[in-house]
Each structure stands twice: as C-alpha cells, then as structure tokens.
Short mmCIF file of N, CA and C in Angstrom, two decimals:
data_model
loop_
_atom_site.label_atom_id
_atom_site.label_comp_id
_atom_site.label_asym_id
_atom_site.label_seq_id
_atom_site.Cartn_x
_atom_site.Cartn_y
_atom_site.Cartn_z
N UNK A 17 24.06 -19.97 20.38
CA UNK A 17 22.84 -20.46 20.97
C UNK A 17 21.99 -19.29 21.48
N UNK A 18 22.63 -18.31 22.15
CA UNK A 18 21.91 -17.16 22.67
C UNK A 18 21.30 -16.33 21.54
N UNK A 19 22.02 -16.20 20.46
CA UNK A 19 21.53 -15.42 19.33
C UNK A 19 20.26 -16.04 18.76
N UNK A 20 20.23 -17.35 18.65
CA UNK A 20 19.07 -18.05 18.12
C UNK A 20 17.86 -17.86 19.03
N UNK A 21 18.04 -17.94 20.34
CA UNK A 21 16.92 -17.78 21.27
C UNK A 21 16.43 -16.33 21.29
N UNK A 22 17.34 -15.35 21.12
CA UNK A 22 16.93 -13.95 21.03
C UNK A 22 16.10 -13.73 19.77
N UNK A 23 16.51 -14.31 18.67
CA UNK A 23 15.77 -14.21 17.42
C UNK A 23 14.37 -14.78 17.59
N UNK A 24 14.28 -15.93 18.21
CA UNK A 24 12.99 -16.57 18.42
C UNK A 24 12.08 -15.71 19.30
N UNK A 25 12.65 -15.08 20.33
CA UNK A 25 11.86 -14.21 21.20
C UNK A 25 11.32 -13.02 20.41
N UNK A 26 12.14 -12.45 19.53
CA UNK A 26 11.70 -11.31 18.72
C UNK A 26 10.61 -11.74 17.73
N UNK A 27 10.76 -12.91 17.19
CA UNK A 27 9.74 -13.41 16.26
C UNK A 27 8.43 -13.63 16.99
N UNK A 28 8.49 -14.18 18.19
CA UNK A 28 7.28 -14.40 18.98
C UNK A 28 6.63 -13.06 19.33
N UNK A 29 7.41 -12.08 19.73
CA UNK A 29 6.88 -10.75 20.06
C UNK A 29 6.23 -10.12 18.82
N UNK A 30 6.90 -10.22 17.70
CA UNK A 30 6.35 -9.66 16.46
C UNK A 30 5.04 -10.36 16.10
N UNK A 31 5.00 -11.64 16.24
CA UNK A 31 3.79 -12.41 15.95
C UNK A 31 2.65 -11.97 16.87
N UNK A 32 2.92 -11.80 18.15
CA UNK A 32 1.90 -11.36 19.10
C UNK A 32 1.39 -9.96 18.77
N UNK A 33 2.29 -9.05 18.45
CA UNK A 33 1.88 -7.69 18.09
C UNK A 33 1.02 -7.67 16.84
N UNK A 34 1.42 -8.43 15.86
CA UNK A 34 0.67 -8.51 14.61
C UNK A 34 -0.72 -9.11 14.86
N UNK A 35 -0.78 -10.13 15.68
CA UNK A 35 -2.06 -10.75 16.01
C UNK A 35 -2.98 -9.76 16.73
N UNK A 36 -2.44 -9.04 17.70
CA UNK A 36 -3.24 -8.04 18.40
C UNK A 36 -3.73 -6.94 17.47
N UNK A 37 -2.85 -6.49 16.58
CA UNK A 37 -3.22 -5.45 15.62
C UNK A 37 -4.37 -5.92 14.74
N UNK A 38 -4.25 -7.10 14.18
CA UNK A 38 -5.30 -7.61 13.29
C UNK A 38 -6.58 -7.91 14.07
N UNK A 39 -6.47 -8.35 15.27
CA UNK A 39 -7.63 -8.66 16.10
C UNK A 39 -8.46 -7.41 16.37
N UNK A 40 -7.80 -6.28 16.51
CA UNK A 40 -8.49 -5.02 16.78
C UNK A 40 -9.06 -4.37 15.53
N UNK A 41 -8.80 -4.90 14.38
CA UNK A 41 -9.30 -4.33 13.13
C UNK A 41 -10.60 -4.99 12.72
N UNK A 42 -11.65 -4.76 13.48
CA UNK A 42 -13.01 -5.17 13.15
C UNK A 42 -13.19 -6.68 13.08
N UNK A 43 -12.35 -7.43 13.73
CA UNK A 43 -12.57 -8.86 13.78
C UNK A 43 -13.52 -9.23 14.91
N UNK A 44 -13.70 -8.31 15.84
CA UNK A 44 -14.66 -8.52 16.91
C UNK A 44 -16.01 -8.07 16.38
N UNK A 45 -17.00 -8.95 16.30
CA UNK A 45 -18.30 -8.52 15.77
C UNK A 45 -18.97 -7.51 16.69
N UNK A 46 -19.60 -6.53 16.09
CA UNK A 46 -20.25 -5.47 16.87
C UNK A 46 -21.64 -5.86 17.35
N UNK A 47 -22.28 -6.76 16.65
CA UNK A 47 -23.65 -7.17 16.98
C UNK A 47 -24.61 -5.99 17.00
N UNK A 48 -24.44 -5.06 16.09
CA UNK A 48 -25.31 -3.89 16.03
C UNK A 48 -26.72 -4.28 15.62
N UNK A 49 -26.85 -5.40 14.94
CA UNK A 49 -28.16 -5.83 14.49
C UNK A 49 -28.77 -6.91 15.39
N UNK A 50 -28.28 -7.03 16.62
CA UNK A 50 -28.82 -8.05 17.52
C UNK A 50 -30.29 -7.76 17.81
N UNK A 51 -31.08 -8.83 17.85
CA UNK A 51 -32.51 -8.71 18.09
C UNK A 51 -33.31 -8.42 16.84
N UNK A 52 -32.63 -8.28 15.70
CA UNK A 52 -33.31 -8.00 14.44
C UNK A 52 -33.26 -9.24 13.55
N UNK A 53 -34.24 -9.37 12.66
CA UNK A 53 -34.28 -10.49 11.72
C UNK A 53 -34.23 -9.97 10.29
N UNK A 54 -33.70 -10.79 9.40
CA UNK A 54 -33.67 -10.46 7.98
C UNK A 54 -35.08 -10.61 7.40
N UNK A 55 -35.42 -9.78 6.44
CA UNK A 55 -36.62 -9.98 5.66
C UNK A 55 -36.30 -11.04 4.62
N UNK A 56 -37.16 -12.00 4.45
CA UNK A 56 -36.84 -13.13 3.56
C UNK A 56 -37.58 -13.08 2.24
N UNK A 57 -38.43 -12.08 2.05
CA UNK A 57 -39.11 -11.93 0.77
C UNK A 57 -39.42 -10.47 0.51
N UNK A 58 -39.59 -10.15 -0.77
CA UNK A 58 -39.86 -8.78 -1.18
C UNK A 58 -41.20 -8.33 -0.60
N UNK A 59 -41.23 -7.09 -0.12
CA UNK A 59 -42.42 -6.53 0.51
C UNK A 59 -43.09 -5.51 -0.41
N UNK A 60 -44.37 -5.25 -0.14
CA UNK A 60 -45.07 -4.17 -0.83
C UNK A 60 -44.62 -2.84 -0.22
N UNK A 61 -44.70 -1.78 -1.00
CA UNK A 61 -44.31 -0.45 -0.49
C UNK A 61 -45.06 -0.09 0.79
N UNK A 62 -46.31 -0.51 0.89
CA UNK A 62 -47.14 -0.16 2.05
C UNK A 62 -46.54 -0.67 3.37
N UNK A 63 -45.76 -1.74 3.29
CA UNK A 63 -45.10 -2.28 4.49
C UNK A 63 -44.15 -1.25 5.10
N UNK A 64 -43.52 -0.43 4.26
CA UNK A 64 -42.51 0.53 4.72
C UNK A 64 -43.09 1.91 5.04
N UNK A 65 -44.18 2.28 4.38
CA UNK A 65 -44.73 3.63 4.50
C UNK A 65 -45.18 3.89 5.94
N UNK A 66 -44.72 5.02 6.48
CA UNK A 66 -45.11 5.40 7.83
C UNK A 66 -44.03 6.20 8.52
N UNK A 67 -44.21 6.40 9.81
CA UNK A 67 -43.29 7.19 10.63
C UNK A 67 -42.45 6.25 11.49
N UNK A 68 -41.15 6.56 11.58
CA UNK A 68 -40.20 5.76 12.33
C UNK A 68 -39.59 6.58 13.45
N UNK A 69 -39.48 5.96 14.60
CA UNK A 69 -38.85 6.60 15.75
C UNK A 69 -37.60 5.82 16.14
N UNK A 70 -36.74 6.42 16.92
CA UNK A 70 -35.49 5.76 17.32
C UNK A 70 -35.81 4.56 18.19
N UNK A 71 -35.33 3.40 17.76
CA UNK A 71 -35.48 2.17 18.53
C UNK A 71 -34.27 1.97 19.43
N UNK A 72 -33.09 2.31 18.89
CA UNK A 72 -31.86 2.14 19.65
C UNK A 72 -30.74 2.95 19.01
N UNK A 73 -29.97 3.62 19.85
CA UNK A 73 -28.83 4.39 19.40
C UNK A 73 -27.59 3.76 20.03
N UNK A 74 -26.65 3.31 19.20
CA UNK A 74 -25.55 2.48 19.69
C UNK A 74 -24.20 3.19 19.57
N UNK A 75 -23.47 3.26 20.69
CA UNK A 75 -22.12 3.81 20.74
C UNK A 75 -22.02 5.25 20.24
N UNK A 76 -22.97 6.08 20.65
CA UNK A 76 -22.88 7.50 20.34
C UNK A 76 -23.55 8.27 21.47
N UNK A 77 -23.42 9.54 21.44
CA UNK A 77 -23.98 10.38 22.50
C UNK A 77 -25.10 11.27 21.98
N UNK A 78 -25.84 10.77 20.98
CA UNK A 78 -26.89 11.58 20.39
C UNK A 78 -28.08 11.70 21.33
N UNK A 79 -28.69 12.86 21.31
CA UNK A 79 -29.99 13.03 21.94
C UNK A 79 -30.99 12.88 20.80
N UNK A 80 -31.56 11.69 20.71
CA UNK A 80 -32.37 11.35 19.53
C UNK A 80 -33.86 11.30 19.82
N UNK A 81 -34.30 11.86 20.92
CA UNK A 81 -35.71 11.79 21.28
C UNK A 81 -36.62 12.34 20.19
N UNK A 82 -36.19 13.34 19.47
CA UNK A 82 -37.02 13.98 18.45
C UNK A 82 -36.66 13.57 17.03
N UNK A 83 -35.74 12.65 16.85
CA UNK A 83 -35.35 12.22 15.50
C UNK A 83 -36.41 11.31 14.92
N UNK A 84 -36.89 11.66 13.72
CA UNK A 84 -37.99 10.93 13.09
C UNK A 84 -37.68 10.76 11.60
N UNK A 85 -38.04 9.60 11.06
CA UNK A 85 -37.96 9.37 9.62
C UNK A 85 -39.37 9.06 9.14
N UNK A 86 -39.78 9.72 8.06
CA UNK A 86 -41.09 9.46 7.45
C UNK A 86 -40.88 8.98 6.03
N UNK A 87 -41.41 7.80 5.74
CA UNK A 87 -41.44 7.27 4.37
C UNK A 87 -42.86 7.45 3.86
N UNK A 88 -43.00 8.13 2.72
CA UNK A 88 -44.32 8.47 2.21
C UNK A 88 -44.67 7.66 0.96
N UNK A 89 -45.98 7.61 0.67
CA UNK A 89 -46.51 6.86 -0.49
C UNK A 89 -45.90 7.31 -1.80
N UNK A 90 -45.64 8.61 -1.91
CA UNK A 90 -45.11 9.15 -3.18
C UNK A 90 -43.61 8.93 -3.33
N UNK A 91 -43.06 8.02 -2.50
CA UNK A 91 -41.64 7.64 -2.54
C UNK A 91 -40.71 8.76 -2.07
N UNK A 92 -41.23 9.68 -1.25
CA UNK A 92 -40.37 10.69 -0.66
C UNK A 92 -40.05 10.29 0.78
N UNK A 93 -38.93 10.80 1.25
CA UNK A 93 -38.48 10.54 2.61
C UNK A 93 -38.21 11.88 3.28
N UNK A 94 -38.61 11.97 4.55
CA UNK A 94 -38.28 13.14 5.37
C UNK A 94 -37.55 12.63 6.60
N UNK A 95 -36.43 13.23 6.89
CA UNK A 95 -35.67 12.90 8.09
C UNK A 95 -35.57 14.17 8.91
N UNK A 96 -36.21 14.16 10.08
CA UNK A 96 -36.28 15.37 10.90
C UNK A 96 -35.47 15.22 12.19
N UNK A 97 -34.77 16.30 12.54
CA UNK A 97 -33.93 16.35 13.75
C UNK A 97 -32.89 15.23 13.76
N UNK A 98 -32.26 15.00 12.64
CA UNK A 98 -31.27 13.94 12.51
C UNK A 98 -29.88 14.47 12.87
N UNK A 99 -29.12 13.71 13.65
CA UNK A 99 -27.73 14.11 13.91
C UNK A 99 -26.95 14.09 12.59
N UNK A 100 -26.31 15.20 12.27
CA UNK A 100 -25.58 15.30 11.00
C UNK A 100 -24.45 14.27 10.92
N UNK A 101 -23.97 13.81 12.06
CA UNK A 101 -22.87 12.85 12.11
C UNK A 101 -23.18 11.56 11.35
N UNK A 102 -24.45 11.13 11.30
CA UNK A 102 -24.76 9.85 10.65
C UNK A 102 -24.59 9.92 9.13
N UNK A 103 -24.43 11.12 8.61
CA UNK A 103 -24.20 11.26 7.17
C UNK A 103 -22.72 11.38 6.86
N UNK A 104 -21.88 11.17 7.86
CA UNK A 104 -20.42 11.19 7.70
C UNK A 104 -19.90 12.53 7.19
N UNK A 105 -20.60 13.59 7.54
CA UNK A 105 -20.12 14.91 7.20
C UNK A 105 -19.33 15.45 8.38
N UNK A 106 -19.13 16.75 8.37
CA UNK A 106 -18.40 17.39 9.46
C UNK A 106 -19.11 17.06 10.77
N UNK A 107 -18.35 16.60 11.72
CA UNK A 107 -18.92 16.25 13.02
C UNK A 107 -19.15 17.53 13.81
N UNK A 108 -20.41 17.86 14.00
CA UNK A 108 -20.69 19.12 14.68
C UNK A 108 -21.77 19.00 15.74
N UNK A 109 -22.27 17.80 15.99
CA UNK A 109 -23.37 17.59 16.94
C UNK A 109 -24.59 18.44 16.58
N UNK A 110 -24.72 18.75 15.32
CA UNK A 110 -25.82 19.56 14.83
C UNK A 110 -26.95 18.63 14.37
N UNK A 111 -28.19 19.08 14.52
CA UNK A 111 -29.33 18.31 14.01
C UNK A 111 -29.87 19.01 12.77
N UNK A 112 -30.23 18.20 11.78
CA UNK A 112 -30.69 18.76 10.51
C UNK A 112 -31.96 18.07 10.05
N UNK A 113 -32.64 18.69 9.10
CA UNK A 113 -33.79 18.11 8.42
C UNK A 113 -33.38 17.85 6.98
N UNK A 114 -33.75 16.68 6.49
CA UNK A 114 -33.34 16.26 5.15
C UNK A 114 -34.56 15.70 4.42
N UNK A 115 -34.68 16.02 3.13
CA UNK A 115 -35.73 15.46 2.30
C UNK A 115 -35.09 14.74 1.12
N UNK A 116 -35.86 13.85 0.51
CA UNK A 116 -35.36 13.15 -0.66
C UNK A 116 -36.34 12.10 -1.14
N UNK A 117 -35.80 11.11 -1.83
CA UNK A 117 -36.63 10.02 -2.35
C UNK A 117 -36.06 8.68 -1.88
N UNK A 118 -36.90 7.65 -1.91
CA UNK A 118 -36.48 6.32 -1.50
C UNK A 118 -37.05 5.28 -2.47
N UNK A 119 -36.45 4.10 -2.46
CA UNK A 119 -36.98 2.96 -3.22
C UNK A 119 -36.53 1.69 -2.52
N UNK A 120 -37.09 0.58 -2.93
CA UNK A 120 -36.74 -0.72 -2.35
C UNK A 120 -35.65 -1.40 -3.16
N UNK A 121 -34.85 -2.21 -2.46
CA UNK A 121 -33.87 -3.07 -3.14
C UNK A 121 -33.71 -4.33 -2.30
N UNK A 122 -34.28 -5.43 -2.80
CA UNK A 122 -34.20 -6.72 -2.12
C UNK A 122 -33.23 -7.61 -2.88
N UNK A 123 -32.22 -8.10 -2.18
CA UNK A 123 -31.21 -8.95 -2.80
C UNK A 123 -31.33 -10.34 -2.20
N UNK A 124 -31.73 -11.29 -3.04
CA UNK A 124 -31.83 -12.67 -2.59
C UNK A 124 -30.46 -13.32 -2.69
N UNK A 125 -30.08 -13.99 -1.63
CA UNK A 125 -28.79 -14.64 -1.57
C UNK A 125 -28.99 -15.97 -0.86
N UNK A 126 -28.32 -16.99 -1.31
CA UNK A 126 -28.49 -18.31 -0.69
C UNK A 126 -28.15 -18.29 0.80
N UNK A 127 -27.13 -17.56 1.15
CA UNK A 127 -26.69 -17.58 2.55
C UNK A 127 -27.43 -16.54 3.41
N UNK A 128 -27.74 -15.37 2.83
CA UNK A 128 -28.36 -14.33 3.63
C UNK A 128 -29.04 -13.30 2.72
N UNK A 129 -30.36 -13.20 2.83
CA UNK A 129 -31.08 -12.18 2.07
C UNK A 129 -30.79 -10.81 2.67
N UNK A 130 -30.80 -9.80 1.83
CA UNK A 130 -30.52 -8.43 2.29
C UNK A 130 -31.60 -7.50 1.74
N UNK A 131 -32.02 -6.58 2.57
CA UNK A 131 -33.01 -5.58 2.16
C UNK A 131 -32.42 -4.20 2.40
N UNK A 132 -32.56 -3.36 1.39
CA UNK A 132 -32.02 -2.00 1.47
C UNK A 132 -33.05 -0.99 0.98
N UNK A 133 -32.94 0.21 1.47
CA UNK A 133 -33.69 1.34 0.93
C UNK A 133 -32.67 2.38 0.47
N UNK A 134 -32.32 2.35 -0.81
CA UNK A 134 -31.44 3.42 -1.32
C UNK A 134 -32.21 4.74 -1.30
N UNK A 135 -31.54 5.80 -0.87
CA UNK A 135 -32.16 7.12 -0.81
C UNK A 135 -31.31 8.12 -1.57
N UNK A 136 -31.97 9.12 -2.09
CA UNK A 136 -31.33 10.25 -2.75
C UNK A 136 -31.75 11.47 -1.95
N UNK A 137 -30.84 12.02 -1.16
CA UNK A 137 -31.18 13.04 -0.18
C UNK A 137 -30.71 14.43 -0.60
N UNK A 138 -31.49 15.43 -0.23
CA UNK A 138 -31.14 16.82 -0.50
C UNK A 138 -31.08 17.55 0.83
N UNK A 139 -29.93 18.16 1.10
CA UNK A 139 -29.71 18.87 2.35
C UNK A 139 -29.92 20.35 2.14
N UNK A 140 -30.23 21.05 3.23
CA UNK A 140 -30.41 22.49 3.17
C UNK A 140 -29.09 23.21 2.92
N UNK A 141 -29.18 24.43 2.43
CA UNK A 141 -27.98 25.21 2.13
C UNK A 141 -27.13 25.47 3.36
N UNK A 142 -27.74 25.59 4.52
CA UNK A 142 -27.00 25.88 5.74
C UNK A 142 -26.31 24.66 6.32
N UNK A 143 -26.54 23.49 5.75
CA UNK A 143 -25.95 22.26 6.28
C UNK A 143 -24.58 21.97 5.67
N UNK A 144 -24.12 22.80 4.78
CA UNK A 144 -22.76 22.66 4.25
C UNK A 144 -22.61 21.58 3.20
N UNK A 145 -23.70 21.11 2.63
CA UNK A 145 -23.62 20.10 1.58
C UNK A 145 -24.82 20.25 0.67
N UNK A 146 -24.88 19.48 -0.37
CA UNK A 146 -25.99 19.57 -1.32
C UNK A 146 -26.77 18.27 -1.37
N UNK A 147 -26.34 17.38 -2.25
CA UNK A 147 -27.01 16.10 -2.44
C UNK A 147 -26.16 14.96 -1.90
N UNK A 148 -26.82 13.89 -1.51
CA UNK A 148 -26.08 12.71 -1.04
C UNK A 148 -26.92 11.47 -1.28
N UNK A 149 -26.24 10.39 -1.59
CA UNK A 149 -26.89 9.10 -1.70
C UNK A 149 -26.60 8.34 -0.42
N UNK A 150 -27.59 7.68 0.12
CA UNK A 150 -27.41 6.93 1.36
C UNK A 150 -28.25 5.66 1.27
N UNK A 151 -27.67 4.52 1.55
CA UNK A 151 -28.40 3.27 1.55
C UNK A 151 -28.66 2.86 3.00
N UNK A 152 -29.92 2.62 3.29
CA UNK A 152 -30.33 2.23 4.63
C UNK A 152 -30.67 0.74 4.62
N UNK A 153 -30.09 -0.01 5.54
CA UNK A 153 -30.42 -1.42 5.64
C UNK A 153 -31.77 -1.56 6.33
N UNK A 154 -32.51 -2.60 5.96
CA UNK A 154 -33.82 -2.83 6.56
C UNK A 154 -33.86 -4.23 7.16
N UNK A 155 -34.35 -4.28 8.39
CA UNK A 155 -34.57 -5.54 9.10
C UNK A 155 -36.02 -5.55 9.58
N UNK A 156 -36.38 -6.56 10.34
CA UNK A 156 -37.71 -6.62 10.92
C UNK A 156 -37.58 -7.03 12.38
N UNK A 157 -38.46 -6.44 13.20
CA UNK A 157 -38.51 -6.78 14.62
C UNK A 157 -39.98 -6.74 15.03
N UNK A 158 -40.47 -7.83 15.58
CA UNK A 158 -41.87 -7.92 15.99
C UNK A 158 -42.80 -7.52 14.85
N UNK A 159 -42.50 -8.01 13.65
CA UNK A 159 -43.30 -7.78 12.43
C UNK A 159 -43.32 -6.32 11.97
N UNK A 160 -42.42 -5.50 12.51
CA UNK A 160 -42.32 -4.10 12.09
C UNK A 160 -40.97 -3.88 11.41
N UNK A 161 -40.93 -3.06 10.35
CA UNK A 161 -39.64 -2.76 9.72
C UNK A 161 -38.76 -1.90 10.63
N UNK A 162 -37.46 -2.16 10.57
CA UNK A 162 -36.47 -1.39 11.31
C UNK A 162 -35.47 -0.84 10.30
N UNK A 163 -35.29 0.48 10.29
CA UNK A 163 -34.30 1.12 9.43
C UNK A 163 -33.00 1.19 10.22
N UNK A 164 -31.96 0.64 9.65
CA UNK A 164 -30.68 0.45 10.35
C UNK A 164 -29.61 1.25 9.62
N UNK A 165 -29.02 2.24 10.31
CA UNK A 165 -28.01 3.11 9.70
C UNK A 165 -26.71 2.98 10.48
N UNK A 166 -25.71 2.36 9.84
CA UNK A 166 -24.36 2.32 10.40
C UNK A 166 -23.62 3.53 9.84
N UNK A 167 -22.69 4.08 10.61
CA UNK A 167 -21.95 5.25 10.12
C UNK A 167 -20.58 5.31 10.77
N UNK A 168 -19.74 6.13 10.19
CA UNK A 168 -18.39 6.31 10.72
C UNK A 168 -17.49 5.13 10.42
N UNK A 169 -16.40 5.06 11.13
CA UNK A 169 -15.42 3.99 10.99
C UNK A 169 -16.03 2.69 11.51
N UNK A 170 -16.01 1.61 10.73
CA UNK A 170 -16.60 0.35 11.18
C UNK A 170 -16.01 -0.15 12.51
N UNK A 171 -14.76 0.19 12.78
CA UNK A 171 -14.15 -0.25 14.04
C UNK A 171 -14.80 0.40 15.26
N UNK A 172 -15.50 1.51 15.06
CA UNK A 172 -16.14 2.20 16.17
C UNK A 172 -17.50 1.61 16.53
N UNK A 173 -18.03 0.75 15.65
CA UNK A 173 -19.30 0.06 15.91
C UNK A 173 -20.42 1.04 16.28
N UNK A 174 -20.69 2.00 15.40
CA UNK A 174 -21.73 2.99 15.69
C UNK A 174 -22.90 2.82 14.72
N UNK A 175 -24.10 2.93 15.27
CA UNK A 175 -25.30 2.80 14.46
C UNK A 175 -26.47 3.46 15.16
N UNK A 176 -27.53 3.65 14.38
CA UNK A 176 -28.79 4.13 14.92
C UNK A 176 -29.89 3.33 14.22
N UNK A 177 -30.87 2.90 15.01
CA UNK A 177 -31.95 2.07 14.48
C UNK A 177 -33.29 2.76 14.71
N UNK A 178 -34.11 2.78 13.66
CA UNK A 178 -35.44 3.38 13.71
C UNK A 178 -36.48 2.29 13.48
N UNK A 179 -37.54 2.26 14.30
CA UNK A 179 -38.59 1.27 14.14
C UNK A 179 -39.89 1.98 13.80
N UNK A 180 -40.70 1.35 12.94
CA UNK A 180 -41.96 1.94 12.52
C UNK A 180 -42.93 2.00 13.70
N UNK A 181 -43.59 3.16 13.85
CA UNK A 181 -44.57 3.34 14.94
C UNK A 181 -45.73 2.40 14.77
#
C-alpha cells in the first residue's frame, strides 16, 4: 500500500514539474502588440513612406532616443542609431546605421490579416556582418503605421516599436 502511494506522489510531482516547465515556455502571452491594430487592407506605398521614431521599447535597456527608421519613395530604408541587438547579432550594446531596401507584403487570412515589410539590409564593414534579411511586422495606431520588431528568444518578450512621425 505504501509503495503505491509513493508512486502516486512521484507521478503527481512529475506532472507538476512538467506543467510548470511547459507553462514557462512562451505559453504566457507577451502582449507586445497591445494598443496596436491589424491593417485590414493593402495600402499604397505612400502610407508607409516617412520617418519613424521609437514609440515603445519593451523589455530591454536600450537608449533609443536617437533611433530612427526612414522609408523612402525609391524603396530604400535607412535605420540610424539602431541597437545592434535587434538584429540578433553579437550583443554589444552598440548602435549602428543600416541601409537597404524594403517592400510590402500583405497576407489576407480569414482569422487574422498580417502586414509585413521584408527588408534586405546592408551593414557597414565595422559592424561585423554583411547582408541580412529582416521582416518587420506592420500595425496601425491612431491611423499611423507602426513598425514592430521582435527579437531574441521569444520567451524573453523583447520588442521595439516605431511609429511614423
């Protein structure tokens, strides 16, 4: 009888540990996009063209006062004073300038429309890398586009959001 109850206690403990482990693996929503709305239809390029400033920096220690993204008519993108960490490279708390190209990608879905700006970025020689592809999610807030960049381990719930001036 004692052996059976000991077995049951171990099974219960194992079940609790497994539940806690799985619960901590990104099952808790981060709500990084709280206050933002999905775009529900394809936009003209002119909707996106302009200068973006940091709207919100979530779960990081970046000093982002001078971080700016510029989307230009000729489909080029400039990212100035950007924390290198958001590109998932070597974590160095370094700020870099990046240039490249951008385009629109609107995915209609019955349950949830998604808007993305795929980018093809070129980094400077001193930044320790060359080219990189990065997809930026796009939302809207108060009729302005918001560029939403999640980075790092999803369990860390880290993001940076830029809103059009």
